[in-house]
CSV table of C-alpha atoms in Angstrom, one decimal:
chain,number,residue,atom,x,y,z
X,5,ALA,CA,21.8,-2.1,-3.6
X,6,GLN,CA,20.7,-4.5,-0.9
X,7,SER,CA,19.8,-7.9,-2.1
X,8,VAL,CA,19.1,-11.3,-0.6
X,9,THR,CA,19.7,-14.5,-2.4
X,10,GLN,CA,18.0,-17.8,-1.5
X,11,LEU,CA,19.5,-20.8,-3.2
X,12,GLY,CA,16.9,-23.2,-4.4
X,13,SER,CA,13.3,-22.1,-5.1
X,14,HIS,CA,12.1,-25.6,-4.1
X,15,VAL,CA,13.5,-28.0,-1.4
X,16,SER,CA,12.0,-31.4,-0.8
X,17,VAL,CA,12.8,-33.5,2.2
X,18,SER,CA,11.4,-36.6,3.9
X,19,GLU,CA,9.6,-36.3,7.2
X,20,GLY,CA,12.2,-36.6,9.9
X,21,ALA,CA,15.1,-35.5,7.7
X,22,LEU,CA,17.3,-32.4,8.2
X,23,VAL,CA,16.0,-29.2,6.7
X,24,LEU,CA,18.6,-26.8,5.3
X,25,LEU,CA,17.4,-23.6,3.5
X,26,ARG,CA,20.2,-21.4,2.2
X,27,CYS,CA,20.4,-17.6,2.3
X,28,ASN,CA,23.1,-15.1,1.4
X,29,TYR,CA,22.8,-11.4,2.1
X,30,SER,CA,24.6,-8.6,0.3
X,31,SER,CA,25.3,-5.9,2.9
X,32,SER,CA,28.9,-5.1,3.6
X,33,VAL,CA,27.9,-3.9,7.1
X,34,PRO,CA,26.4,-6.7,9.2
X,35,PRO,CA,22.7,-6.2,8.9
X,36,TYR,CA,19.7,-7.3,10.8
X,37,LEU,CA,18.6,-10.7,9.4
X,38,PHE,CA,15.3,-12.5,9.6
X,39,TRP,CA,13.6,-15.7,8.5
X,40,TYR,CA,9.9,-15.6,7.9
X,41,VAL,CA,7.4,-18.4,7.0
X,42,GLN,CA,4.3,-18.0,4.9
X,43,TYR,CA,1.4,-20.4,4.6
X,44,PRO,CA,-0.9,-20.2,1.5
X,45,ASN,CA,-2.9,-17.0,1.4
X,46,GLN,CA,-1.5,-15.8,4.6
X,47,GLY,CA,0.8,-13.1,5.7
X,48,LEU,CA,4.4,-13.7,6.9
X,49,GLN,CA,5.2,-14.9,10.3
X,50,LEU,CA,8.6,-14.3,12.0
X,51,LEU,CA,10.6,-17.5,12.7
X,52,LEU,CA,13.7,-15.9,14.0
X,53,LYS,CA,16.0,-12.9,13.8
X,54,TYR,CA,19.6,-12.0,14.2
X,55,THR,CA,20.5,-8.5,15.4
X,56,THR,CA,23.7,-8.6,17.5
X,57,GLY,CA,25.4,-11.0,19.8
X,58,ALA,CA,25.3,-14.8,19.5
X,59,THR,CA,25.6,-15.8,15.9
X,60,LEU,CA,23.5,-19.0,16.4
X,61,VAL,CA,19.8,-17.9,16.7
X,62,LYS,CA,17.1,-20.2,17.8
X,63,GLY,CA,13.5,-19.6,16.7
X,64,ILE,CA,10.1,-21.1,16.8
X,65,ASN,CA,9.1,-24.6,15.8
X,66,GLY,CA,12.6,-25.9,16.3
X,67,PHE,CA,14.2,-23.8,13.6
X,68,GLU,CA,17.6,-22.2,14.0
X,69,ALA,CA,19.9,-20.2,11.9
X,70,GLU,CA,23.6,-19.2,12.0
X,71,PHE,CA,25.0,-15.8,11.0
X,72,LYS,CA,28.4,-16.2,9.2
X,73,LYS,CA,29.9,-12.9,8.4
X,74,SER,CA,32.8,-14.4,6.5
X,75,GLU,CA,30.4,-16.2,4.2
X,76,THR,CA,27.6,-13.5,4.2
X,77,SER,CA,25.3,-16.3,5.0
X,78,PHE,CA,22.3,-16.9,7.3
X,79,HIS,CA,21.2,-20.5,6.5
X,80,LEU,CA,18.1,-21.9,8.2
X,81,THR,CA,18.1,-25.4,9.6
X,82,LYS,CA,15.8,-27.8,11.5
X,83,PRO,CA,17.1,-31.2,12.6
X,84,SER,CA,13.9,-33.1,11.9
X,85,ALA,CA,11.3,-32.1,9.4
X,86,HIS,CA,7.6,-32.3,10.2
X,87,MET,CA,4.7,-32.4,7.7
X,88,SER,CA,3.5,-29.1,9.2
X,89,ASP,CA,6.7,-27.4,8.1
X,90,ALA,CA,5.7,-27.5,4.5
X,91,ALA,CA,5.4,-23.7,3.5
X,92,GLU,CA,7.3,-20.9,1.9
X,93,TYR,CA,10.3,-19.5,3.7
X,94,PHE,CA,11.7,-16.1,3.1
X,95,CYS,CA,15.1,-14.7,4.2
X,96,ALA,CA,15.3,-10.9,4.7
X,97,GLU,CA,17.7,-8.3,5.7
X,98,ARG,CA,17.5,-4.7,7.0
X,99,ASN,CA,20.6,-2.5,7.0
X,100,THR,CA,21.4,-1.1,10.4
X,101,GLY,CA,21.1,2.4,9.0
X,102,GLY,CA,17.7,1.9,7.3
X,103,PHE,CA,14.2,1.0,8.0
X,104,LYS,CA,13.4,-1.0,4.9
X,105,THR,CA,13.3,-4.9,5.1
X,106,ILE,CA,14.4,-6.5,1.8
X,107,PHE,CA,13.3,-10.1,1.1
X,108,GLY,CA,14.7,-12.9,-0.9
X,109,ALA,CA,12.6,-14.7,-3.5
X,110,GLY,CA,11.6,-17.5,-1.2
X,111,THR,CA,12.1,-21.2,-0.9
X,112,ARG,CA,9.2,-23.6,-1.0
X,113,LEU,CA,9.7,-26.5,1.4
X,114,PHE,CA,8.0,-29.8,0.6
X,115,VAL,CA,7.9,-32.5,3.2
X,116,LYS,CA,7.3,-36.1,2.1
X,117,ALA,CA,5.7,-38.7,4.3
E,14,ASP,CA,-3.7,-6.2,20.4
E,15,THR,CA,-4.8,-8.4,17.5
E,16,GLY,CA,-1.9,-7.6,15.3
E,17,VAL,CA,-1.9,-6.0,11.9
E,18,SER,CA,-5.2,-6.2,10.1
E,19,GLN,CA,-6.0,-5.6,6.4
E,20,ASP,CA,-9.2,-5.1,4.7
E,21,PRO,CA,-10.5,-6.5,2.4
E,22,ARG,CA,-8.8,-9.9,2.2
E,23,HIS,CA,-9.8,-10.3,-1.4
E,24,LYS,CA,-10.7,-7.9,-4.1
E,25,ILE,CA,-11.8,-8.6,-7.7
E,26,THR,CA,-12.0,-5.6,-10.0
E,27,LYS,CA,-12.4,-4.8,-13.6
E,28,ARG,CA,-9.5,-3.3,-15.5
E,29,GLY,CA,-9.6,0.5,-15.3
E,30,GLN,CA,-11.4,0.7,-11.9
E,31,ASN,CA,-10.0,2.2,-8.8
E,32,VAL,CA,-9.4,0.2,-5.7
E,33,THR,CA,-8.5,1.1,-2.1
E,34,PHE,CA,-7.1,-1.1,0.6
E,35,ARG,CA,-6.9,-0.4,4.3
E,36,CYS,CA,-4.3,-1.4,6.9
E,37,ASP,CA,-4.5,-1.0,10.6
E,38,PRO,CA,-1.1,-1.5,12.2
E,39,ILE,CA,-0.3,-2.6,15.7
E,40,SER,CA,-1.4,0.3,17.8
E,41,GLU,CA,1.9,1.3,19.3
E,42,HIS,CA,3.9,0.9,16.1
E,43,ASN,CA,5.0,4.2,14.4
E,44,ARG,CA,6.3,2.7,11.2
E,45,LEU,CA,4.0,1.2,8.5
E,46,TYR,CA,5.1,-0.5,5.3
E,47,TRP,CA,3.4,-1.6,2.1
E,48,TYR,CA,4.7,-4.5,0.1
E,49,ARG,CA,3.5,-6.2,-3.1
E,50,GLN,CA,4.0,-9.9,-3.6
E,51,THR,CA,3.4,-11.8,-6.9
E,52,LEU,CA,3.2,-15.5,-7.3
E,53,GLY,CA,6.5,-17.2,-6.5
E,54,GLN,CA,8.2,-14.1,-5.4
E,55,GLY,CA,9.2,-12.5,-2.2
E,56,PRO,CA,7.5,-9.3,-1.0
E,57,GLU,CA,8.7,-6.2,-2.8
E,58,PHE,CA,8.9,-2.9,-0.9
E,59,LEU,CA,6.5,-0.2,-2.1
E,60,THR,CA,6.5,2.5,0.5
E,61,TYR,CA,6.8,3.3,4.2
E,62,PHE,CA,5.6,5.8,6.7
E,63,GLN,CA,6.9,7.0,10.0
E,64,ASN,CA,3.9,8.3,11.8
E,65,GLU,CA,2.0,10.3,9.1
E,66,ALA,CA,5.1,11.1,7.0
E,67,GLN,CA,5.7,9.0,3.9
E,68,LEU,CA,9.5,8.7,4.0
E,69,GLU,CA,10.3,6.5,1.1
E,70,LYS,CA,8.6,5.3,-2.1
E,71,SER,CA,9.9,2.6,-4.4
E,72,ARG,CA,10.2,3.1,-8.1
E,73,LEU,CA,7.7,0.2,-8.3
E,74,LEU,CA,5.1,2.7,-7.1
E,75,SER,CA,3.8,4.3,-10.3
E,76,ASP,CA,1.8,7.5,-10.5
E,77,ARG,CA,-1.4,5.3,-10.3
E,78,PHE,CA,-0.5,4.3,-6.8
E,79,SER,CA,-1.0,6.5,-3.8
E,80,ALA,CA,-0.7,5.8,-0.1
E,81,GLU,CA,-1.7,7.8,2.9
E,82,ARG,CA,-1.5,7.6,6.6
E,83,PRO,CA,-3.4,10.8,7.6
E,84,LYS,CA,-3.3,10.5,11.4
E,85,GLY,CA,-0.4,8.3,11.9
E,86,SER,CA,-2.6,5.3,12.6
E,87,PHE,CA,-4.3,3.4,9.8
E,88,SER,CA,-3.1,3.6,6.2
E,89,THR,CA,-4.8,3.3,2.8
E,90,LEU,CA,-3.3,2.3,-0.5
E,91,GLU,CA,-5.2,3.3,-3.6
E,92,ILE,CA,-4.6,2.1,-7.2
E,93,GLN,CA,-6.2,4.1,-9.9
E,94,ARG,CA,-7.1,2.8,-13.3
E,95,THR,CA,-6.1,-0.8,-12.4
E,96,GLU,CA,-4.3,-2.9,-14.9
E,97,GLN,CA,-4.0,-6.7,-15.1
E,98,GLY,CA,-0.3,-6.4,-14.0
E,99,ASP,CA,-1.5,-5.0,-10.7
E,100,SER,CA,-2.9,-8.4,-9.7
E,101,ALA,CA,-0.9,-9.4,-6.6
E,102,MET,CA,-1.0,-9.8,-2.9
E,103,TYR,CA,-0.6,-6.4,-1.1
E,104,LEU,CA,0.9,-6.8,2.3
E,105,CYS,CA,1.0,-4.3,5.1
E,106,ALA,CA,3.5,-4.4,8.0
E,107,SER,CA,4.4,-2.4,11.0
E,108,THR,CA,7.3,-2.0,13.3
E,109,GLY,CA,7.9,-0.3,16.6
E,110,ILE,CA,10.6,2.1,17.6
E,111,GLY,CA,14.1,0.6,17.4
E,112,MET,CA,16.3,-0.5,14.6
E,113,ASN,CA,16.3,-4.2,15.5
E,114,THR,CA,12.6,-4.7,15.7
E,115,GLU,CA,11.1,-7.1,13.2
E,116,ALA,CA,8.2,-6.3,10.8
E,117,PHE,CA,4.8,-7.7,11.8
E,118,PHE,CA,2.6,-8.5,8.8
E,119,GLY,CA,-1.0,-8.5,8.1
E,120,GLN,CA,-2.7,-11.3,6.2
E,121,GLY,CA,-2.7,-9.3,3.0
E,122,THR,CA,-5.2,-8.2,0.4
E,123,ARG,CA,-5.3,-10.3,-2.7
E,124,LEU,CA,-6.1,-8.2,-5.8
E,125,THR,CA,-7.3,-9.8,-9.0
E,126,VAL,CA,-7.8,-7.5,-12.0
E,127,VAL,CA,-10.0,-9.0,-14.7
């Protein structure tokens, strides 16, 4: 069964520091991969997605992620954290043969002043 | 297009009552999904429709849950005889044609069963 693993339910960084949120997917066939952000009592907003082509994907708000097939990983990074980045982040995958998006458990990002 | 909209945003109900939620997807999207999200967890897939056909249902969707999309546009999710364990955020999402399109989410309906 498909599964997405996000390492670390909470990550805390200082403002201006590097943000690294880890994600590993389970699919043996390269899937479509997504990162979403969720603010309190809101729906999910897409940050970026990987479908095919370039393995380094740039998204909104300065975030980017790199698809590494050999590591089955799709880690999310941002060079310099901003207070407004504090939120819950979800990694997700969809198999190329399916329509269902499967989500990880999420990582809550805290940004300290 | 204003995106995916859900109604109501919040619902408090007594245990044993029935509740119904509505989702209006992005108008040109033919696929619609329902997810449930509990505190500290990611969204869990419940069911999805392609046009008016319900193509997949999760085992999480007990007999008390039913979803419809009668004309291939808006969808409703009904929970009968609610239980405290049904308290969660219910999220609706839609996607367009194409395998690589992302899901667009509504803001969710937060259900509290007391």
